Coordinates of C-alpha atoms in Angstrom, one line a residue:
M1 CA 0.0 0.0 0.0
Q2 CA 1.4 3.4 -1.0
P3 CA 1.5 6.2 1.6
S4 CA -0.8 9.2 1.2
K5 CA 0.3 12.2 -0.7
R6 CA -0.4 15.8 0.4
V7 CA -1.9 18.1 -2.2
D8 CA -1.6 21.8 -1.8
I9 CA -4.7 24.0 -2.0
V10 CA -3.7 27.2 -3.8
S11 CA -5.2 30.3 -5.4
V12 CA -3.8 32.4 -8.2
K13 CA -4.1 36.2 -8.4
L14 CA -2.6 39.2 -10.1
V15 CA -0.6 41.6 -7.9
K16 CA -0.6 45.3 -8.8
E17 CA 2.9 46.6 -8.5
A18 CA 2.4 50.2 -9.8
S19 CA 0.2 52.2 -12.2
M20 CA 0.7 55.0 -14.7
L21 CA -1.6 57.5 -16.2
Y22 CA -2.6 57.0 -19.9
R23 CA -4.2 60.1 -21.5
N24 CA -6.2 58.2 -24.1
R25 CA -8.9 55.9 -22.8
R26 CA -8.7 53.5 -25.8
I27 CA -6.1 52.2 -28.1
R28 CA -7.1 53.3 -31.5
S29 CA -3.9 52.9 -33.5
P30 CA -0.4 51.5 -33.5
Q31 CA 0.8 55.0 -32.8
D32 CA -1.2 55.0 -29.5
C33 CA 0.6 51.7 -28.6
Y34 CA 4.0 53.1 -29.5
E35 CA 3.5 56.1 -27.2
L36 CA 2.3 54.0 -24.3
F37 CA 5.0 51.4 -24.6
K38 CA 7.7 54.0 -25.0
E39 CA 6.6 55.8 -21.9
F40 CA 6.4 52.5 -20.0
L41 CA 9.8 51.2 -21.1
G42 CA 11.8 54.4 -21.3
E43 CA 15.4 53.7 -22.4
V44 CA 16.3 50.1 -22.1
D45 CA 19.5 48.4 -23.1
R46 CA 18.1 44.9 -23.8
E47 CA 15.0 43.2 -25.2
Y48 CA 11.9 43.4 -23.0
F49 CA 8.9 41.5 -24.2
V50 CA 5.9 43.5 -22.9
V51 CA 2.2 42.5 -23.0
M52 CA -0.6 45.0 -22.8
C53 CA -4.0 43.5 -21.9
L54 CA -7.2 45.2 -23.2
D55 CA -10.9 45.0 -22.4
V56 CA -13.6 44.7 -25.0
K57 CA -13.5 48.4 -25.6
N58 CA -9.7 48.3 -26.4
Q59 CA -9.0 50.1 -23.1
P60 CA -5.7 49.0 -21.5
T61 CA -6.3 47.2 -18.2
N62 CA -2.7 46.3 -17.4
I63 CA 0.8 45.9 -18.7
T64 CA 3.3 43.2 -17.8
I65 CA 6.8 42.3 -18.7
A66 CA 6.6 38.7 -19.9
H67 CA 10.4 38.3 -20.5
I68 CA 13.6 40.2 -20.2
G69 CA 16.2 39.0 -22.7
S70 CA 19.7 39.9 -23.7
L71 CA 21.1 42.6 -26.0
N72 CA 19.6 40.9 -29.1
L73 CA 17.5 38.0 -27.9
S74 CA 14.4 37.4 -25.9
I75 CA 13.0 33.9 -25.6
V76 CA 9.2 34.2 -25.5
H77 CA 6.8 31.4 -24.7
P78 CA 3.0 31.7 -25.3
R79 CA 2.3 30.4 -21.8
E80 CA 4.1 33.4 -20.2
V81 CA 2.6 35.9 -22.6
L82 CA -1.0 34.7 -22.2
K83 CA -0.8 34.1 -18.4
T84 CA -1.6 37.7 -17.4
A85 CA -4.2 38.0 -20.1
I86 CA -6.1 34.9 -18.8
L87 CA -5.8 36.0 -15.2
S88 CA -7.1 39.5 -16.0
N89 CA -9.9 38.3 -18.2
A90 CA -8.5 40.3 -21.2
A91 CA -10.4 40.3 -24.4
S92 CA -7.2 41.0 -26.4
I93 CA -3.5 41.7 -26.1
I94 CA -0.9 43.8 -27.9
C95 CA 2.7 42.8 -27.6
C96 CA 5.8 45.0 -27.9
H97 CA 9.5 44.7 -27.7
P98 CA 12.3 47.1 -28.4
H99 CA 15.3 46.4 -30.6
P100 CA 18.2 47.9 -28.7
S101 CA 20.0 48.3 -32.1
G102 CA 17.5 51.0 -32.9
D103 CA 16.3 49.3 -36.1
P104 CA 12.6 48.2 -35.6
T105 CA 12.6 45.9 -38.6
P106 CA 11.1 42.6 -37.4
S107 CA 13.5 39.6 -37.4
P108 CA 12.5 36.1 -38.6
E109 CA 12.3 35.1 -34.9
D110 CA 9.9 38.1 -34.3
V111 CA 7.7 36.8 -37.1
D112 CA 7.7 33.2 -35.8
V113 CA 6.9 34.1 -32.2
T114 CA 4.1 36.4 -33.4
K115 CA 2.5 33.6 -35.4
R116 CA 2.8 31.3 -32.4
L117 CA 1.1 33.9 -30.2
I118 CA -1.7 34.4 -32.6
E119 CA -2.4 30.7 -32.7
A120 CA -2.2 30.2 -29.0
G121 CA -4.5 33.2 -28.4
L122 CA -7.1 31.8 -30.8
I123 CA -7.0 28.6 -28.7
V124 CA -7.6 30.3 -25.4
G125 CA -9.9 33.0 -26.7
V126 CA -7.5 36.0 -26.4
E127 CA -7.1 37.9 -29.7
M128 CA -3.6 39.3 -30.4
L129 CA -4.3 42.7 -32.0
D130 CA -0.7 43.7 -32.9
H131 CA 2.9 43.2 -32.2
I132 CA 4.9 46.5 -32.0
V133 CA 8.6 46.5 -32.5
L134 CA 10.3 49.7 -31.1
G135 CA 13.3 51.4 -32.6
D136 CA 15.1 54.5 -31.4
D137 CA 12.6 57.0 -32.8
S138 CA 10.2 54.8 -34.8
Y139 CA 8.3 51.5 -34.7
V140 CA 6.9 48.8 -36.8
S141 CA 3.4 47.5 -36.4
M142 CA 3.6 43.9 -37.5
K143 CA -0.2 43.9 -38.2
E144 CA 0.0 47.0 -40.4
S145 CA 3.1 45.5 -42.1
G146 CA 1.2 42.4 -43.2
Y147 CA 2.6 39.8 -40.8
F148 CA -0.9 38.9 -39.5
E149 CA -2.3 38.2 -43.0
N150 CA -2.2 34.4 -42.6
E151 CA -4.2 34.4 -39.3

């Protein structure tokens, strides 16, 4: 006869660490995303993969850093990106990461991770609206650039 095993009883919750004011109530364009993400991140020297959760009216509800990478690499897993979205009952997400090189051109890895996140979001019911790549003074909206066409 095997001995009994103890099972932990747990709960999961989001913890608010801080807040920031956002002058627009809704996200209406990639430019709105760029401005909010730029304000949130400031000047960073490595890749941060950031997720903004939105409600059904495209109002940001929270922002989280899903991963901090190195100078030119960030390993992003859909589980980590969608965790906050699921816990906060988000209708959709917009992802963002800076290229410390200053060139916002999406890399092949950026394209691959975006496709994986779109697919994972469809499975769990959280739509990925865009993936913004930040440069020094510019950005690329992967949706506007056609990377979402094969959704």
